[in-house]
Amino acid sequence: MTEITTAQPRSLTTALDIPRPPDLSWYVQARQPVGYEVNLTRGLLNPDNPALARSVGADGYTSVRTLVVVDKVVDGLYGKALRAYFDAWRVDARWKVMPGDEDTKNLEQAVEVTAAMTEMGILRRTEKVVVVGGGVLMDVVGLAASLYRRGAPYVRVPTTLVGQVDAGVGVKTGVNHGTHKNRLGTYFAPEITLIDPEFLRTVEPRHIANGLAEIIKMALIKDASLFRLLEETVAGIDGDALADCGPAMGEVVSRAIAGMLDELEPNLWEWVLERSVDYGHTFSPSLELRADPPLLHGEAVAVDMAVCVALAVGRGLLSQADAERALGLMVAARLPIAHPVFTPELLEVGLADAVKHRDGLQRLPLTNGIGDCVFVNDVTGDELRRALEFVHAYAGTRDGVRDGS
Ligand SMILES: NC(=O)c1ccc[n+]([C@@H]2O[C@H](COP(=O)([O-])OP(=O)(O)OC[C@H]3O[C@@H](n4cnc5c(N)ncnc54)[C@H](O)[C@@H]3O)[C@@H](O)[C@H]2O)c1
Ligand SMILES: [Zn+2]
């Protein structure tokens, strides 16, 4: 009889000792450098300006191909100039015209863009996709580019104020899914973003105010000089003034972009959940979902910021006078600061949602004086109630309430 022993002395190492799956494990670590340019330029569609041509690899002599995905409204306004520009630079541009509205920001649209890439037989690295439009199209085409063969180069040309100071300058892409905003998305940097304020000349006033909300946010959390500049100029800020890009407007836009990039760069993938750029983005998602008629994103952000201004007063982080300046600036920018849907109960729901999104803590950014930011984790329902009362008392004396009628 043969005796079978399974326990072997550790010193007798044989092939049998090598652990078998599932006990084997490897750990792979890699880093991917990310670099992209954000250029503020004038006369982007003037053939004398080489920026857009260079971004797709054109030199004016050799023909190059590119896929231009353009917002339908923008195509109507600038399509002729875009086509003339690309012709002048011998760019063989294929066109895909798409709606750029929030209710068409879905996965099907992103897949449609990838279908256009397939149909064109776009070369994987050298031929670029150029997206020309507002934040919606930036997000949809960015997502398509990140999905196509696991990543294809693309160039952003944002044509709205939100696009130019926010959606076009970061690395987030996304589409709405189910009942959730931006539920499906990726982090995928463009090769370059080309910003020409001239596009803003035709943007509707409500959409200019929408973008101003994000600029006011940057001013409140990190740039007191920008805040003062906005106070001085807000009455005259419209599409034409921004497009003319005089010294003051040039400074407003460039400070907003620089501030945004400064905040994003060290935290591009949002590993750190304390993000000052989330200021005004805690309660607003709940409001955006429920307001009827719908609010634009920046409008909901303004209503949220007003509550945060009041919360900061309650905590002694902001003086009453500075709070009134902040609320006054939003009203002067033609933004709402209160909304009937925004009840204390909804604020609590919004905060609870934000806690989930922020991995278990409130991480609520509040102004620490104008131009600085702190994070708090212990805001109570009572504080929210008092904050709303503060805003309503202020709004009662100003035309700051959009009642949805
Ligand atoms: N990825 C990010 O980091 C990020 C940041 C902020 C916002 N966003 C997203 O951006 C979207 C909002 O962007 P938006 O405010 O630009 O909206 P949008 O893209 O819907 O554009 C607003 C409207 O303006 C039109 N338009 C675009 N350019 C124009 C021009 N030059 N002249 C006249 N009309 C023009 C569009 O057709 C549209 O009807 C939201 O979906 C939001 O989630 C993304
Ligand atoms: Zn925003």
XYZ file of C-alpha atoms and ligand atoms in Angstrom:
450
model
C 0.000 0.000 0.000
C 1.356 3.384 -0.934
C 0.943 6.133 1.551
C -0.077 9.461 -0.016
C 0.960 12.576 1.847
C -0.140 15.969 0.709
C 1.648 17.965 3.382
C 5.228 18.451 2.230
C 8.004 20.103 4.159
C 8.290 23.772 2.954
C 11.961 23.283 2.289
C 11.235 20.750 -0.474
C 10.027 23.235 -3.040
C 8.709 21.593 -6.171
C 6.526 22.714 -9.012
C 3.597 21.427 -7.010
C 4.132 24.172 -4.457
C 3.354 26.953 -6.903
C -0.050 28.237 -5.962
C -2.748 27.664 -8.521
C -5.515 30.089 -9.433
C -7.384 31.682 -7.788
C -4.489 32.245 -5.400
C -2.315 33.899 -8.025
C -2.537 37.626 -8.354
C -0.787 40.337 -10.298
C -0.964 44.054 -9.770
C -0.541 46.313 -12.749
C 0.119 49.986 -12.339
C 0.375 52.457 -15.166
C -0.071 56.145 -15.601
C -1.249 57.942 -18.633
C 0.016 61.433 -19.209
C -2.677 63.836 -20.349
C -1.973 67.071 -22.122
C -4.215 69.338 -24.105
C -4.231 72.949 -25.116
C -6.915 75.539 -24.551
C -6.494 78.515 -26.879
C -8.419 81.747 -26.819
C -8.217 83.130 -30.332
C -9.985 85.754 -32.441
C -11.317 85.326 -35.956
C -11.176 81.538 -35.861
C -13.116 81.259 -39.133
C -10.976 83.813 -40.943
C -8.761 81.860 -43.371
C -5.858 84.051 -42.240
C -6.083 82.380 -38.844
C -4.285 79.009 -39.069
C -5.355 77.690 -35.640
C -8.265 75.498 -36.733
C -6.479 74.241 -39.856
C -3.401 73.274 -37.839
C -5.531 71.483 -35.285
C -6.627 69.032 -37.997
C -3.157 68.741 -39.504
C -3.719 70.955 -42.563
C -0.921 73.003 -44.101
C -2.859 74.418 -47.044
C -0.952 72.320 -49.604
C -1.696 68.692 -48.922
C -5.322 67.664 -48.671
C -6.343 66.272 -45.267
C -9.635 64.776 -44.164
C -11.630 65.566 -41.059
C -15.096 64.915 -39.665
C -16.853 68.081 -38.535
C -19.759 67.488 -36.165
C -21.667 70.722 -35.904
C -24.676 71.916 -33.916
C -27.669 72.459 -36.227
C -28.199 76.059 -35.099
C -24.484 76.828 -35.403
C -24.436 75.281 -38.867
C -27.227 77.638 -39.904
C -25.289 80.640 -38.608
C -21.676 79.756 -39.342
C -21.828 76.754 -41.706
C -20.941 78.801 -44.789
C -17.940 80.425 -43.103
C -16.775 77.074 -41.725
C -16.957 75.444 -45.149
C -15.154 78.360 -46.806
C -12.440 78.187 -44.137
C -11.829 74.480 -44.629
C -11.890 74.846 -48.433
C -9.250 77.576 -48.196
C -7.006 75.227 -46.231
C -7.638 72.218 -48.528
C -9.384 70.336 -45.777
C -11.664 67.625 -47.108
C -14.302 68.021 -44.398
C -17.152 65.547 -43.981
C -20.132 67.067 -42.191
C -22.424 65.730 -39.585
C -25.062 68.226 -38.474
C -26.754 67.356 -35.189
C -29.248 68.905 -32.762
C -27.536 70.450 -29.748
C -30.350 70.509 -27.236
C -30.439 68.901 -23.818
C -33.270 66.524 -24.724
C -31.194 65.014 -27.521
C -28.156 64.474 -25.303
C -28.359 60.699 -25.303
C -26.362 57.601 -26.087
C -28.016 57.184 -29.484
C -26.581 60.540 -30.578
C -23.101 59.506 -29.476
C -23.430 56.216 -31.351
C -24.540 58.185 -34.432
C -21.285 60.107 -34.306
C -19.287 56.875 -34.155
C -21.308 55.626 -37.157
C -20.247 58.730 -39.098
C -16.637 57.983 -38.169
C -16.990 54.423 -39.400
C -18.688 55.517 -42.599
C -15.892 57.952 -43.340
C -13.308 55.300 -42.486
C -11.525 57.832 -40.352
C -7.849 57.036 -39.772
C -7.307 56.174 -36.169
C -4.707 58.738 -35.143
C -4.097 61.303 -37.866
C -7.612 62.273 -38.910
C -9.496 64.325 -36.350
C -13.088 64.851 -35.358
C -13.925 68.517 -34.856
C -16.936 69.367 -32.713
C -18.467 72.811 -33.159
C -21.327 73.694 -30.838
C -22.473 74.200 -27.262
C -21.890 72.139 -24.127
C -24.341 69.463 -25.249
C -22.463 68.671 -28.447
C -19.072 68.947 -26.668
C -20.198 66.213 -24.275
C -21.835 63.959 -26.891
C -18.972 64.069 -29.393
C -16.357 63.785 -26.629
C -18.050 60.590 -25.487
C -18.210 59.262 -29.063
C -14.510 60.025 -29.577
C -13.571 58.253 -26.345
C -15.577 55.162 -27.322
C -14.481 54.910 -30.942
C -11.710 52.292 -31.078
C -11.211 53.111 -27.379
C -10.154 56.652 -28.128
C -9.876 58.850 -31.204
C -8.435 62.374 -31.282
C -10.862 65.257 -31.355
C -10.842 69.038 -31.402
C -13.352 71.210 -29.569
C -14.723 74.502 -30.841
C -17.243 75.623 -28.195
C -19.738 78.207 -29.395
C -21.726 79.044 -26.231
C -20.535 80.795 -23.084
C -21.037 77.599 -21.043
C -19.033 75.747 -23.674
C -16.241 78.315 -23.644
C -15.742 78.682 -19.892
C -16.827 75.247 -18.685
C -17.892 72.286 -20.859
C -15.226 72.893 -23.499
C -12.217 73.275 -21.224
C -12.311 70.187 -18.974
C -12.035 66.500 -19.830
C -15.500 65.257 -18.963
C -17.781 63.811 -21.614
C -21.237 62.382 -21.136
C -24.843 61.868 -22.051
C -28.065 61.747 -20.078
C -29.432 58.291 -19.404
C -32.672 57.115 -17.831
C -33.790 59.975 -15.617
C -30.230 60.980 -14.802
C -28.165 63.836 -16.175
C -24.718 62.894 -17.487
C -25.105 59.378 -16.061
C -22.975 57.783 -18.789
C -19.675 59.412 -19.504
C -15.911 59.307 -19.585
C -12.906 61.447 -18.864
C -11.370 62.053 -22.260
C -9.322 65.099 -23.176
C -9.504 66.709 -26.594
C -6.247 67.462 -28.392
C -7.080 71.146 -28.316
C -9.944 73.490 -27.527
C -10.210 76.583 -29.677
C -12.264 79.381 -28.162
C -13.415 82.330 -30.241
C -15.705 84.764 -28.379
C -17.031 85.936 -31.761
C -19.453 82.981 -31.693
C -21.138 84.529 -28.642
C -22.579 87.366 -30.718
C -25.484 85.166 -31.759
C -26.072 83.347 -28.465
C -29.467 84.113 -26.906
C -29.374 86.406 -23.845
C -30.749 83.661 -21.601
C -27.867 81.403 -22.605
C -25.368 84.201 -21.955
C -26.763 84.543 -18.408
C -26.539 80.766 -18.142
C -22.790 80.934 -18.764
C -22.397 83.935 -16.466
C -23.577 81.750 -13.580
C -20.493 79.551 -13.980
C -18.262 82.651 -14.205
C -19.811 84.092 -11.032
C -19.153 80.734 -9.381
C -15.437 80.965 -10.202
C -15.360 84.532 -8.873
C -17.060 83.592 -5.606
C -14.865 80.616 -4.786
C -11.469 81.784 -5.946
C -11.172 85.153 -7.629
C -12.167 88.311 -5.766
C -10.755 90.498 -8.576
C -12.987 88.766 -11.093
C -15.908 89.357 -8.742
C -15.193 93.117 -8.620
C -14.740 93.234 -12.382
C -18.093 91.513 -12.842
C -19.769 93.943 -10.456
C -18.465 96.834 -12.535
C -19.379 95.397 -15.913
C -22.323 93.050 -15.481
C -24.967 95.512 -16.658
C -23.284 95.712 -20.051
C -22.434 92.043 -20.525
C -24.191 90.563 -23.514
C -23.264 88.474 -26.541
C -21.959 91.485 -28.461
C -19.831 92.789 -25.591
C -18.295 89.348 -25.074
C -17.730 88.916 -28.815
C -16.061 92.333 -29.080
C -13.738 91.060 -26.351
C -12.503 94.442 -25.165
C -10.063 94.580 -22.252
C -12.708 94.046 -19.547
C -14.596 91.227 -21.287
C -11.331 89.613 -22.372
C -10.297 89.604 -18.752
C -13.627 88.209 -17.553
C -13.490 85.284 -19.975
C -9.783 84.550 -19.593
C -9.886 84.739 -15.785
C -12.862 82.374 -15.749
C -11.062 79.880 -18.002
C -7.751 80.175 -16.144
C -9.475 79.728 -12.783
C -11.345 76.686 -14.041
C -8.191 75.066 -15.461
C -6.313 75.847 -12.274
C -8.916 73.929 -10.276
C -9.267 71.052 -12.744
C -5.618 70.329 -13.538
C -4.560 68.797 -10.193
C -7.764 66.765 -9.993
C -8.588 65.900 -13.595
C -10.140 62.511 -12.790
C -11.880 63.793 -9.660
C -10.111 61.454 -7.264
C -10.483 64.210 -4.706
C -14.175 64.772 -4.090
C -13.723 68.123 -2.378
C -14.059 70.192 -5.540
C -14.523 73.910 -5.231
C -15.933 73.939 -8.785
C -18.864 71.974 -7.356
C -19.953 75.225 -5.707
C -23.576 75.746 -6.730
C -23.787 72.129 -7.886
C -25.023 70.495 -4.669
C -28.753 71.233 -4.635
C -29.073 72.314 -8.272
C -29.306 68.828 -9.863
C -32.536 68.182 -7.914
C -33.912 71.537 -8.982
C -32.924 71.029 -12.609
C -34.838 67.765 -12.661
C -37.992 69.142 -11.106
C -38.432 72.689 -12.369
C -41.269 73.037 -14.843
C -40.820 74.839 -17.177
C -37.233 73.580 -17.075
C -34.419 75.774 -15.837
C -31.138 75.956 -17.684
C -28.211 74.448 -15.822
C -26.671 77.825 -14.936
C -30.008 79.111 -13.665
C -30.321 76.169 -11.281
C -26.697 76.730 -10.251
C -27.509 80.364 -9.429
C -30.432 79.349 -7.201
C -28.128 76.855 -5.456
C -25.373 79.461 -5.062
C -27.846 81.833 -3.424
C -28.598 79.205 -0.762
C -24.863 78.642 -0.279
C -24.273 82.365 0.111
C -26.913 82.410 2.851
C -25.445 79.304 4.511
C -22.064 81.049 4.602
C -23.646 84.070 6.304
C -25.232 81.774 8.890
C -21.827 80.300 9.679
C -20.056 83.638 9.897
C -18.060 82.873 6.736
C -19.492 85.773 4.780
C -20.633 89.185 5.934
C -24.208 90.276 5.331
C -22.894 93.041 3.069
C -20.842 90.634 0.925
C -23.791 88.253 0.725
C -25.915 91.090 -0.627
C -23.200 91.891 -3.168
C -23.145 88.249 -4.282
C -26.923 87.991 -4.602
C -27.038 91.405 -6.257
C -24.528 90.283 -8.878
C -26.613 87.232 -9.747
C -29.762 89.317 -10.074
C -27.910 91.872 -12.202
C -26.758 88.995 -14.423
C -30.457 88.222 -14.952
C -30.230 84.958 -13.071
C -32.891 83.648 -10.696
C -31.856 83.342 -7.050
C -34.924 81.527 -5.780
C -37.458 79.103 -7.159
C -40.777 77.838 -5.747
C -39.686 74.215 -6.213
C -36.751 74.837 -3.899
C -38.327 74.008 -0.522
C -36.396 73.055 2.625
C -37.496 69.451 2.024
C -36.097 69.452 -1.510
C -32.854 70.984 -0.262
C -32.518 68.069 2.149
C -33.189 65.571 -0.637
C -30.610 67.312 -2.827
C -28.044 67.276 -0.057
C -28.653 63.571 0.596
C -28.106 62.849 -3.114
C -24.920 64.895 -3.081
C -23.679 62.916 -0.075
C -24.000 59.712 -2.139
C -22.263 61.335 -5.088
C -19.496 62.563 -2.760
C -18.864 59.189 -1.218
C -20.630 59.575 2.113
C -19.823 63.135 3.137
C -21.490 66.461 2.343
C -18.205 68.046 1.193
C -20.268 71.179 0.613
C -18.191 74.051 -0.777
C -19.035 77.410 0.816
C -17.506 80.814 0.264
C -15.027 81.887 2.904
C -15.323 85.572 2.175
C -15.653 86.452 -1.496
C -12.939 84.699 -3.516
C -12.156 81.791 -1.208
C -13.714 78.461 -0.392
C -14.045 75.969 2.476
C -15.768 72.597 2.694
C -18.261 71.668 5.383
C -19.818 68.331 6.288
C -22.336 69.177 8.973
C -25.040 71.364 7.459
C -28.375 70.739 9.188
C -31.976 70.937 8.013
C -32.477 73.972 10.254
C -29.625 75.799 8.622
C -31.101 75.078 5.206
C -34.452 76.480 6.356
C -32.832 79.653 7.655
C -30.765 79.990 4.489
C -33.885 79.849 2.333
C -35.567 82.469 4.531
C -32.539 84.723 4.079
C -32.677 84.391 0.291
C -36.437 84.901 0.168
C -36.175 87.984 2.340
C -33.591 89.391 -0.069
C -35.500 88.282 -3.169
C -38.664 89.843 -1.762
C -37.026 93.203 -2.182
C -35.580 92.391 -5.606
C -36.849 90.738 -8.767
C -34.961 87.532 -8.105
C -37.674 84.905 -8.113
C -38.562 83.040 -11.270
C -41.884 81.502 -10.389
C -42.113 79.188 -13.368
C -45.094 81.051 -14.864
N -18.363 68.332 -19.572
C -18.412 69.316 -18.702
O -17.489 69.505 -17.900
C -19.602 70.229 -18.697
C -19.547 71.422 -17.954
C -20.651 72.274 -17.997
C -21.756 71.940 -18.747
N -21.768 70.756 -19.430
C -22.946 70.380 -20.232
O -23.177 71.384 -21.199
C -24.546 71.407 -21.538
C -25.014 72.833 -21.591
O -24.278 73.496 -22.565
P -24.846 74.809 -23.264
O -25.385 75.695 -22.235
O -23.800 75.299 -24.171
O -26.121 74.284 -24.034
P -26.352 73.811 -25.545
O -25.208 73.068 -26.075
O -27.683 73.128 -25.531
O -26.489 75.178 -26.353
C -27.536 76.034 -26.038
C -28.315 76.451 -27.275
O -27.529 77.377 -28.007
C -27.432 76.991 -29.386
N -26.166 77.526 -29.860
C -24.924 76.995 -29.706
N -23.990 77.874 -30.145
C -24.653 78.955 -30.595
C -24.241 80.186 -31.170
N -22.949 80.505 -31.323
N -25.196 81.082 -31.517
C -26.507 80.791 -31.314
N -26.956 79.659 -30.766
C -26.036 78.747 -30.411
C -27.604 75.497 -29.357
O -28.096 75.014 -30.577
C -28.611 75.312 -28.231
O -29.908 75.488 -28.714
C -25.254 70.576 -20.489
O -25.677 69.362 -21.063
C -24.206 70.321 -19.411
O -24.362 69.070 -18.793
C -20.720 69.917 -19.428
Zn -22.089 73.606 -14.026
